CSV table of C-alpha atoms in Angstrom, one decimal:
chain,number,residue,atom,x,y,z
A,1,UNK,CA,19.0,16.5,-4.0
A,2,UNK,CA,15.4,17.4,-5.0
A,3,UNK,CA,14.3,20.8,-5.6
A,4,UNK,CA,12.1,22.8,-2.6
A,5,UNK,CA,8.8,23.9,-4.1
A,6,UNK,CA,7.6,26.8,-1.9
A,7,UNK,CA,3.1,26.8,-2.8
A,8,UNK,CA,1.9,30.3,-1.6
A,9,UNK,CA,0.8,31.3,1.6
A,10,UNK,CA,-2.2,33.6,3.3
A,11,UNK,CA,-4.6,32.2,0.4
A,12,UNK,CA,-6.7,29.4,-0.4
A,13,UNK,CA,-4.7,26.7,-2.3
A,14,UNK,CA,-6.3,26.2,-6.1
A,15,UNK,CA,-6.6,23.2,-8.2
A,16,UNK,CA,-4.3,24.4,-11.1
A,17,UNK,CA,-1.5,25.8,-8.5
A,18,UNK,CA,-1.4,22.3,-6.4
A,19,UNK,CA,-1.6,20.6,-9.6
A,20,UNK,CA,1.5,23.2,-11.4
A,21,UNK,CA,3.7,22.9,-7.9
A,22,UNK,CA,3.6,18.9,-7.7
A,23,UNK,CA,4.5,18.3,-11.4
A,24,UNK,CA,7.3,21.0,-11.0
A,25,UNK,CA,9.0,19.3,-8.4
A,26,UNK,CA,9.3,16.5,-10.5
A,27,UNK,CA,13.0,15.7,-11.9
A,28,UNK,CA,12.0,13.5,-14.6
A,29,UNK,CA,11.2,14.5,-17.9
A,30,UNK,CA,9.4,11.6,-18.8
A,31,UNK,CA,7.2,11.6,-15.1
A,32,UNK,CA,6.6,15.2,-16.1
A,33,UNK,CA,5.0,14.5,-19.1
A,34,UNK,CA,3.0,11.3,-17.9
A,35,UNK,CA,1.9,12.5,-15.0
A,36,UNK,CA,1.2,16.1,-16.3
A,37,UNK,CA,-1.9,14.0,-18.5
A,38,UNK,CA,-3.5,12.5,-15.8
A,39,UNK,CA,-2.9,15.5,-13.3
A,40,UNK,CA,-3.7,18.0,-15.8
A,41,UNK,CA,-7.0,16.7,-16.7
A,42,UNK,CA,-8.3,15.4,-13.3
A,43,UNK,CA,-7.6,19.4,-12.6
A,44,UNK,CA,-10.0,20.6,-15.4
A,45,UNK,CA,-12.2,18.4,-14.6
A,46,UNK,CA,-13.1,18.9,-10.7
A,47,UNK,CA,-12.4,22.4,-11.3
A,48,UNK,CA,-8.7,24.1,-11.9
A,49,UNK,CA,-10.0,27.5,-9.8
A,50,UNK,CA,-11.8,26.0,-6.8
A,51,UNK,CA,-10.0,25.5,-3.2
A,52,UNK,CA,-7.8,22.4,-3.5
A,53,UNK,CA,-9.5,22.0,0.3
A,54,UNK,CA,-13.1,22.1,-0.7
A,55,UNK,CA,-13.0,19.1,-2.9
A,56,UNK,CA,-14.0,15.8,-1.5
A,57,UNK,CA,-12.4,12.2,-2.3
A,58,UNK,CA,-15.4,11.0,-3.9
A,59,UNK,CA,-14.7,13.8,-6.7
A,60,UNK,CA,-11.6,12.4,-7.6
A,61,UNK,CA,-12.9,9.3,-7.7
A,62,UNK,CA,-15.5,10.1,-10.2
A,63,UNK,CA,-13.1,11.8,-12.1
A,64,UNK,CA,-10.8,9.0,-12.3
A,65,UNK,CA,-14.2,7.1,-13.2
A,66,UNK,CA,-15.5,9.4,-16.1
A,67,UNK,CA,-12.1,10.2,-17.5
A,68,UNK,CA,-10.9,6.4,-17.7
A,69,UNK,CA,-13.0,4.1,-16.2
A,70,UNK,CA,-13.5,3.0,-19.7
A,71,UNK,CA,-10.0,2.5,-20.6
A,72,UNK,CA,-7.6,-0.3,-20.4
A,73,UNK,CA,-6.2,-1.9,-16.7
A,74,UNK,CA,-2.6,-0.3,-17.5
A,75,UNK,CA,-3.9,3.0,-18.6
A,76,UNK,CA,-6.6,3.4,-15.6
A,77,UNK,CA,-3.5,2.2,-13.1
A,78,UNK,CA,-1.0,4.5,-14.5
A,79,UNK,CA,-3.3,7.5,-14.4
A,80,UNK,CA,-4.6,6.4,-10.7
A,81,UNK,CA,-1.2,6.0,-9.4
A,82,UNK,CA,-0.3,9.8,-10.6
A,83,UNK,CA,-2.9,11.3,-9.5
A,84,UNK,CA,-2.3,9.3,-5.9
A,85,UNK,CA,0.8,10.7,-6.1
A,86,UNK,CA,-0.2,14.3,-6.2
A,87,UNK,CA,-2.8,14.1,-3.7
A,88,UNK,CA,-0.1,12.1,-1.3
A,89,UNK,CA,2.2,15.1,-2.5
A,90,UNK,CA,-0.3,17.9,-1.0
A,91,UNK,CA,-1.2,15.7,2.0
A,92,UNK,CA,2.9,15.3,2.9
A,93,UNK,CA,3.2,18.7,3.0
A,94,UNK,CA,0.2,19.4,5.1
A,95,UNK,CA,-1.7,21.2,2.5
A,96,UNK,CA,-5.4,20.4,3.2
A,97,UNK,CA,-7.1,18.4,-0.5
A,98,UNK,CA,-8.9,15.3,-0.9
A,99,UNK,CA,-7.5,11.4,-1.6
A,100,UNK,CA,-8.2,9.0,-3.8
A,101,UNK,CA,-11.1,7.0,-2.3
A,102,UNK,CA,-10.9,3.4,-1.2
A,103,UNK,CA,-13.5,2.8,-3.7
A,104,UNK,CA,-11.2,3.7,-6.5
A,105,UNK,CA,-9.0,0.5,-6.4
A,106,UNK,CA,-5.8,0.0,-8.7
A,107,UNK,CA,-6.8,-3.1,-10.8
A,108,UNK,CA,-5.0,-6.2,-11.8
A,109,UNK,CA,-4.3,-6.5,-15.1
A,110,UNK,CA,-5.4,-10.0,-16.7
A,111,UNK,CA,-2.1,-10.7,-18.2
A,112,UNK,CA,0.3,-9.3,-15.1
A,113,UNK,CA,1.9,-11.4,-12.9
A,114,UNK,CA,2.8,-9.7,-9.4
A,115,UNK,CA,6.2,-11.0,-8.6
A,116,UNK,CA,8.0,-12.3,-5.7
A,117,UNK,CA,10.6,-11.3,-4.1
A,118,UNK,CA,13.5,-13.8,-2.7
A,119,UNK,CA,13.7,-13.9,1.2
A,120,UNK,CA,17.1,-12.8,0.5
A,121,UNK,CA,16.2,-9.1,-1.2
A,122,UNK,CA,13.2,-8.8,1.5
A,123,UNK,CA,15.5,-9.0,4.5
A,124,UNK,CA,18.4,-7.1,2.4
A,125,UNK,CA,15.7,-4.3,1.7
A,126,UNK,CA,14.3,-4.6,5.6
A,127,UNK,CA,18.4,-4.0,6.4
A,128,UNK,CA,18.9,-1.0,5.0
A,129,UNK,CA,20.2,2.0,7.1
A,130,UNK,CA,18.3,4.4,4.9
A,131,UNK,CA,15.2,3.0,5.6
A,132,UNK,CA,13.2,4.8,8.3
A,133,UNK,CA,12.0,2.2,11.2
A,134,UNK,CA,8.0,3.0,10.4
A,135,UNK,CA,8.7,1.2,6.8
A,136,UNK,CA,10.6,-1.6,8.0
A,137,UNK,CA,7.4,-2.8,10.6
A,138,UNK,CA,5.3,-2.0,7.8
A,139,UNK,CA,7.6,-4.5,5.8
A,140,UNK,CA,8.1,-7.1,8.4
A,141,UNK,CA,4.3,-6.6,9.4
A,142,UNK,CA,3.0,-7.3,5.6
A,143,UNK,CA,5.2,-10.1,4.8
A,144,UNK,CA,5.2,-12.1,8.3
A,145,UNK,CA,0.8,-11.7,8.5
A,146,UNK,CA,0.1,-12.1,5.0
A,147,UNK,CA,-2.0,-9.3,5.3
A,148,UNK,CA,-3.3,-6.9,2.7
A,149,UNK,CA,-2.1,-3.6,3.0
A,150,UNK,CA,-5.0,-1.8,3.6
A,151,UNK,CA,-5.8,-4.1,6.5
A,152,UNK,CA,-2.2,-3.5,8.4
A,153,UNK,CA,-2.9,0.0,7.7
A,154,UNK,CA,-5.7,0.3,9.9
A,155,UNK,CA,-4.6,-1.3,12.2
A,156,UNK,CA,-4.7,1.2,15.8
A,157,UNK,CA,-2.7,0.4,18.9
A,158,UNK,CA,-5.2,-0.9,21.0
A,159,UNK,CA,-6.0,-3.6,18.8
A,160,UNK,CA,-2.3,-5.3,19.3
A,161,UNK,CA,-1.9,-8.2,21.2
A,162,UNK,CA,1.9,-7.9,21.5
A,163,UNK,CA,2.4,-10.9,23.6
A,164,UNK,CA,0.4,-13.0,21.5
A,165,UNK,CA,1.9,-11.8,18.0
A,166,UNK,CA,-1.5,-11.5,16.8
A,167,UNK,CA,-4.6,-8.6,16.2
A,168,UNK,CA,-8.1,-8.5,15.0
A,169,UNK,CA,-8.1,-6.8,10.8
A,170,UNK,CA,-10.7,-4.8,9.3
A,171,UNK,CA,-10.8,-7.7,6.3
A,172,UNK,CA,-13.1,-8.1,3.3
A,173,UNK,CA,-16.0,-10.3,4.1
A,174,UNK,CA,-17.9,-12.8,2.1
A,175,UNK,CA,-21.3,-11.2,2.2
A,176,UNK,CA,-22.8,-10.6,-1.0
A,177,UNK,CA,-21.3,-7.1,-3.1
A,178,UNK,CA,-23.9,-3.8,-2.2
A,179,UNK,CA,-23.9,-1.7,-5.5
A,180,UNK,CA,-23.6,2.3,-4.8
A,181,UNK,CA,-23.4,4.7,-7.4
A,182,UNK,CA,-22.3,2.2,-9.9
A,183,UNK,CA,-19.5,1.4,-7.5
A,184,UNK,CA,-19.2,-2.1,-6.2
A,185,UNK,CA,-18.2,-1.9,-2.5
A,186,UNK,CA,-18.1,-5.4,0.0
A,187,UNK,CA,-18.8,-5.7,3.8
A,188,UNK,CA,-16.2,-6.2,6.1
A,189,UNK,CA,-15.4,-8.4,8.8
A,190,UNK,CA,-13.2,-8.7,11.7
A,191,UNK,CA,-10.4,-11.2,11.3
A,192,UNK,CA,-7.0,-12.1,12.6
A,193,UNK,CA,-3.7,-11.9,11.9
A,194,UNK,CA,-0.3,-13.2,13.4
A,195,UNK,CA,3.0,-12.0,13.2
A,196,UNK,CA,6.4,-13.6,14.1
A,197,UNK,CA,10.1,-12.6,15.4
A,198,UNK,CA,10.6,-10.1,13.0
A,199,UNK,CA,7.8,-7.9,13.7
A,200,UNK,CA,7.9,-8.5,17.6
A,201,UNK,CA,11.2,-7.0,17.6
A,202,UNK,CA,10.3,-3.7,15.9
A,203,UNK,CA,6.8,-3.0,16.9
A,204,UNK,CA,8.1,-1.8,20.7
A,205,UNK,CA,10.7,0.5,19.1
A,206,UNK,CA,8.2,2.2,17.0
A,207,UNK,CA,5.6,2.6,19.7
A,208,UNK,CA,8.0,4.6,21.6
A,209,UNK,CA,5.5,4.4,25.0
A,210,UNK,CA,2.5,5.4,22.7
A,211,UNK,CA,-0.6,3.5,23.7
A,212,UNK,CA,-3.0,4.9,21.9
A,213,UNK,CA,-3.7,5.5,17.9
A,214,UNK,CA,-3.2,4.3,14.6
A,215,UNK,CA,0.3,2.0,14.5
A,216,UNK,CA,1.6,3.5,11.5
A,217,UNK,CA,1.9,7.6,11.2
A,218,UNK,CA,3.1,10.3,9.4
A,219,UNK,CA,6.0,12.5,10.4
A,220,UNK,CA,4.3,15.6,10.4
A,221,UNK,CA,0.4,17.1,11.4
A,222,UNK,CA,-2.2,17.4,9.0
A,223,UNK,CA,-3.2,20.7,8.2
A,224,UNK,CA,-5.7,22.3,10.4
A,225,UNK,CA,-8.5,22.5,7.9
A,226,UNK,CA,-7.9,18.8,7.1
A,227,UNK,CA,-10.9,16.7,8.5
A,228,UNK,CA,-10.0,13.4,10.0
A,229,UNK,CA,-12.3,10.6,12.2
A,230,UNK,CA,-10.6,10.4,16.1
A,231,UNK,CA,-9.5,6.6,15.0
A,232,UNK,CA,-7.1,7.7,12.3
A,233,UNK,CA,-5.4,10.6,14.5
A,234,UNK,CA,-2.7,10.2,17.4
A,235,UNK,CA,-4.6,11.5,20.0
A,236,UNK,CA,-1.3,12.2,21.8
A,237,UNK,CA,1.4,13.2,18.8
A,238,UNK,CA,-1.7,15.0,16.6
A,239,UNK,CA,0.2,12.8,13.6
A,240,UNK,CA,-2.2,11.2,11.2
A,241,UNK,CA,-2.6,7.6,10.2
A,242,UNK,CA,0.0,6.7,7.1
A,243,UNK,CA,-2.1,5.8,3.8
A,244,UNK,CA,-2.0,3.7,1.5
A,245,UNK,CA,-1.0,6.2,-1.3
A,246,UNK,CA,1.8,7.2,0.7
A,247,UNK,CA,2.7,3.7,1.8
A,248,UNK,CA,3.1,3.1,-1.7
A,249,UNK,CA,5.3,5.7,-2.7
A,250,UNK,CA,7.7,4.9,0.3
A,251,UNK,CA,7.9,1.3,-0.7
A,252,UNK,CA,8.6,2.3,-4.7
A,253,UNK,CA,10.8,5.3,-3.5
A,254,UNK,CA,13.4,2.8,-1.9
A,255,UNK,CA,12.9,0.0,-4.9
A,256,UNK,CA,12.3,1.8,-8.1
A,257,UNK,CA,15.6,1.6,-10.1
A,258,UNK,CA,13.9,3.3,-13.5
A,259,UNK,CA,12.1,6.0,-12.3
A,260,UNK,CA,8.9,6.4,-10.2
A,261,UNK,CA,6.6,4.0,-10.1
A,262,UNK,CA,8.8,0.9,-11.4
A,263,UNK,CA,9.5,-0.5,-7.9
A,264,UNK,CA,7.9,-3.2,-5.6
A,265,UNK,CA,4.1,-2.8,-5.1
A,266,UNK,CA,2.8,-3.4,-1.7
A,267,UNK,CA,0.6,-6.5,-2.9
A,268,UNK,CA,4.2,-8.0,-3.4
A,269,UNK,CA,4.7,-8.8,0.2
A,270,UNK,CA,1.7,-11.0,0.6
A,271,UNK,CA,2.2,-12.9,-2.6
A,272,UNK,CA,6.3,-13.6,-1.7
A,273,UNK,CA,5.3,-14.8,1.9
A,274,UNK,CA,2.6,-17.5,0.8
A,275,UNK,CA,4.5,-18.8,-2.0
A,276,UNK,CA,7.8,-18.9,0.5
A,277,UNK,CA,5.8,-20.3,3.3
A,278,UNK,CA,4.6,-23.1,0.3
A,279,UNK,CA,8.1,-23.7,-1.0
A,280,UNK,CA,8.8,-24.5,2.9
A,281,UNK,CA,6.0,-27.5,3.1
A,282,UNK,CA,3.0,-25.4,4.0
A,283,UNK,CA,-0.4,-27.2,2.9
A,284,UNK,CA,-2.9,-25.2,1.0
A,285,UNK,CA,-5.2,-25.5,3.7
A,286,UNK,CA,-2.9,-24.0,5.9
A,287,UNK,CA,-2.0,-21.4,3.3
A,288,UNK,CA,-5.7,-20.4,3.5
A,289,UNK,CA,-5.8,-20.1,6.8
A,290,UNK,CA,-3.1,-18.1,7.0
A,291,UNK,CA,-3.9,-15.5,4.2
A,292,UNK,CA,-7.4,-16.0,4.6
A,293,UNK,CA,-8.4,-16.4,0.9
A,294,UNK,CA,-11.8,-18.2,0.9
A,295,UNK,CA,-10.7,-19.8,-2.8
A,296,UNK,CA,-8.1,-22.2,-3.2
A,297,UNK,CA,-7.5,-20.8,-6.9
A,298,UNK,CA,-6.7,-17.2,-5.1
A,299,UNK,CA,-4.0,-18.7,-3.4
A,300,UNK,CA,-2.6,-20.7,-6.5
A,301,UNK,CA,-2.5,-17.1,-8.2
A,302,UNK,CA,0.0,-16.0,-5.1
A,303,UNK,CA,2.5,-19.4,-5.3
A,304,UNK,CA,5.0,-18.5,-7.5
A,305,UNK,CA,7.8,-21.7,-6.4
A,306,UNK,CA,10.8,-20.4,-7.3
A,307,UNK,CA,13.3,-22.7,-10.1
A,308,UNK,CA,15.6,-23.3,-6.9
A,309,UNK,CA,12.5,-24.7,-5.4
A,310,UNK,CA,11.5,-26.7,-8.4
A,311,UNK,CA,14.9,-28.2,-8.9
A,312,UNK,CA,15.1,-29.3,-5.4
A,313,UNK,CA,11.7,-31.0,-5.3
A,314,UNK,CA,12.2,-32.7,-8.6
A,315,UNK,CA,15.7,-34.1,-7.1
A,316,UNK,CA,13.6,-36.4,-5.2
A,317,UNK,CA,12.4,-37.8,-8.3
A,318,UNK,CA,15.9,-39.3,-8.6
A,319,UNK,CA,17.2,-43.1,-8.4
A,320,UNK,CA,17.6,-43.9,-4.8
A,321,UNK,CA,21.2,-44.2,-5.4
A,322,UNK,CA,21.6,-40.6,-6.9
A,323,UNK,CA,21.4,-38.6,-3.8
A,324,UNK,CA,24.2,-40.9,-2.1
């Protein structure tokens, strides 16, 4: 059972005390001291004194930026993902504090290879009892669209087309790269996306009745000096829109088995269900369609067949009297 950090009340939160109470209620000696780097200077560097609230997600951002932009994939990744978890930290516990911005992306590493996961361990994993029912639609959602996470995310209630299985995504578009503040952001276009069974049968249940709002929430308010637009807030429960960073941590919290931060990663869905949907027959074309990659070498990156799969195609290299 993990230990209750109380962060002190009737005063402006700091920097340095978020930053102090997050690595404390970590149990791991090792996070403590990996985390504790990244955390520790990000702190010093927006300012350790200042109003945890009165810093914006662009500083962190730059901070990120200045203090590693420089460095190596793994080393910007590992020191983005702790400070996502702090901020995720804060914002759980309805203390008001910026987020890592969108801009800030986690970056592939040229040598890693995202894995995939059998259908087996996906629908063992969706099965769990201790798995809340927001996380398993999330699941079912990311691995029956193909999605990206962020687009799934976003999506809000009155976008659904439940009888259809389907809904329009905020997705990236293929207009040319605008260049702001050295940051390289692309447009956006409206796409869609289809689900199956899966999905179907756990969407209703989570909606409870609600009509209204992002699909995926948090379980409790966002502090009331916490600025939000009207499309990522419940306009009925008050509950903010899940985010990515805390997405994240749910998924590794249920599949790390060393430690934080050695469990799935939410890209993991989308590259498992095109390369089981290929094992199964589908064509690349239709793989493009489906996951809406504009390359066909983007999708070639995601099919990873399995040695099953390999075996059995290769069996019908045999004699004709072999499989007899």
């Amino acid at each position: 059972m993990s230990a209750v950090v109380l962060l002190p009340t009737g005063k402006a939160l700091t920097v340095r005390t978020a930053a102090d109470a997050f690595l404390d209620s970590l149990a791991n000696p090792n996070t403590v001291r990996n985390y504790g780097i990244a955390v520790g200077k990000t702190a010093e560097r927006i300012g350790e004194g200042r109003p945890l609230v009165s810093v914006a997600d662009d500083e962190i951002g730059e901070a990120l930026e200045l203090l590693w932009g420089g460095s190596a994939v793994n080393t910007w990744n590992a020191r983005r993902g702790a400070v996502l978890s702090w901020t995720g930290w804060c914002s759980e516990r309805g203390y008001d504090g910026p987020s890592v911005p969108v801009w800030a992306k986690r970056l592939a590493a040229p040598d890693s290879d995202t894995p995939v996961r059998s259908k087996m361990a996906i629908d063992r994993l969706i099965a769990r009892r201790d798995v809340h029912l927001r996380e398993k639609t999330l699941w079912r959602m990311l691995y029956e669209t193909c999605a990206r996470s962020e687009e799934v995310l976003d999506v809000n209630i009155e976008d659904l087309d439940l009888a259809g299985r389907r809904c329009p995504v905020k997705a990236k578009g293929a207009q040319p790269k605008v260049r702001r503040r050295g940051v390289t952001r692309a447009d956006f276009v409206l796409e869609t996306v289809f689900w199956d069974a899966g999905a179907a049968r756990l969407l209703p249940r989570l909606l409870k009745g609600r009509t209204r709002g992002p699909v995926f929430v948090t379980h409790r308010r966002p502090g009331p000096g916490k600025v939000l637009s009207a499309r990522g807030v419940c306009p009925d429960t008050g509950l903010a829109r899940l985010s990515y960073g805390q997405a994240r941590a749910l998924l590794d919290q249920h599949t790390a088995l060393a430690g934080p931060g050695t469990g799935w990663d939410l890209h993991e869905w989308r590259h498992s269900s095109l390369t089981h949907l290929g094992e199964r027959g589908a064509s690349l074309l239709m793989l493009m369609a489906k996951s809406r990659h504009k390359k066909a070498e983007n999708v070639r990156r995601c099919f990873k067949p399995s040695a099953e799969a390999i075996a059995e195609v290769t069996s019908l290299l045999a004699p004709g009297d072999a499989r007899r």
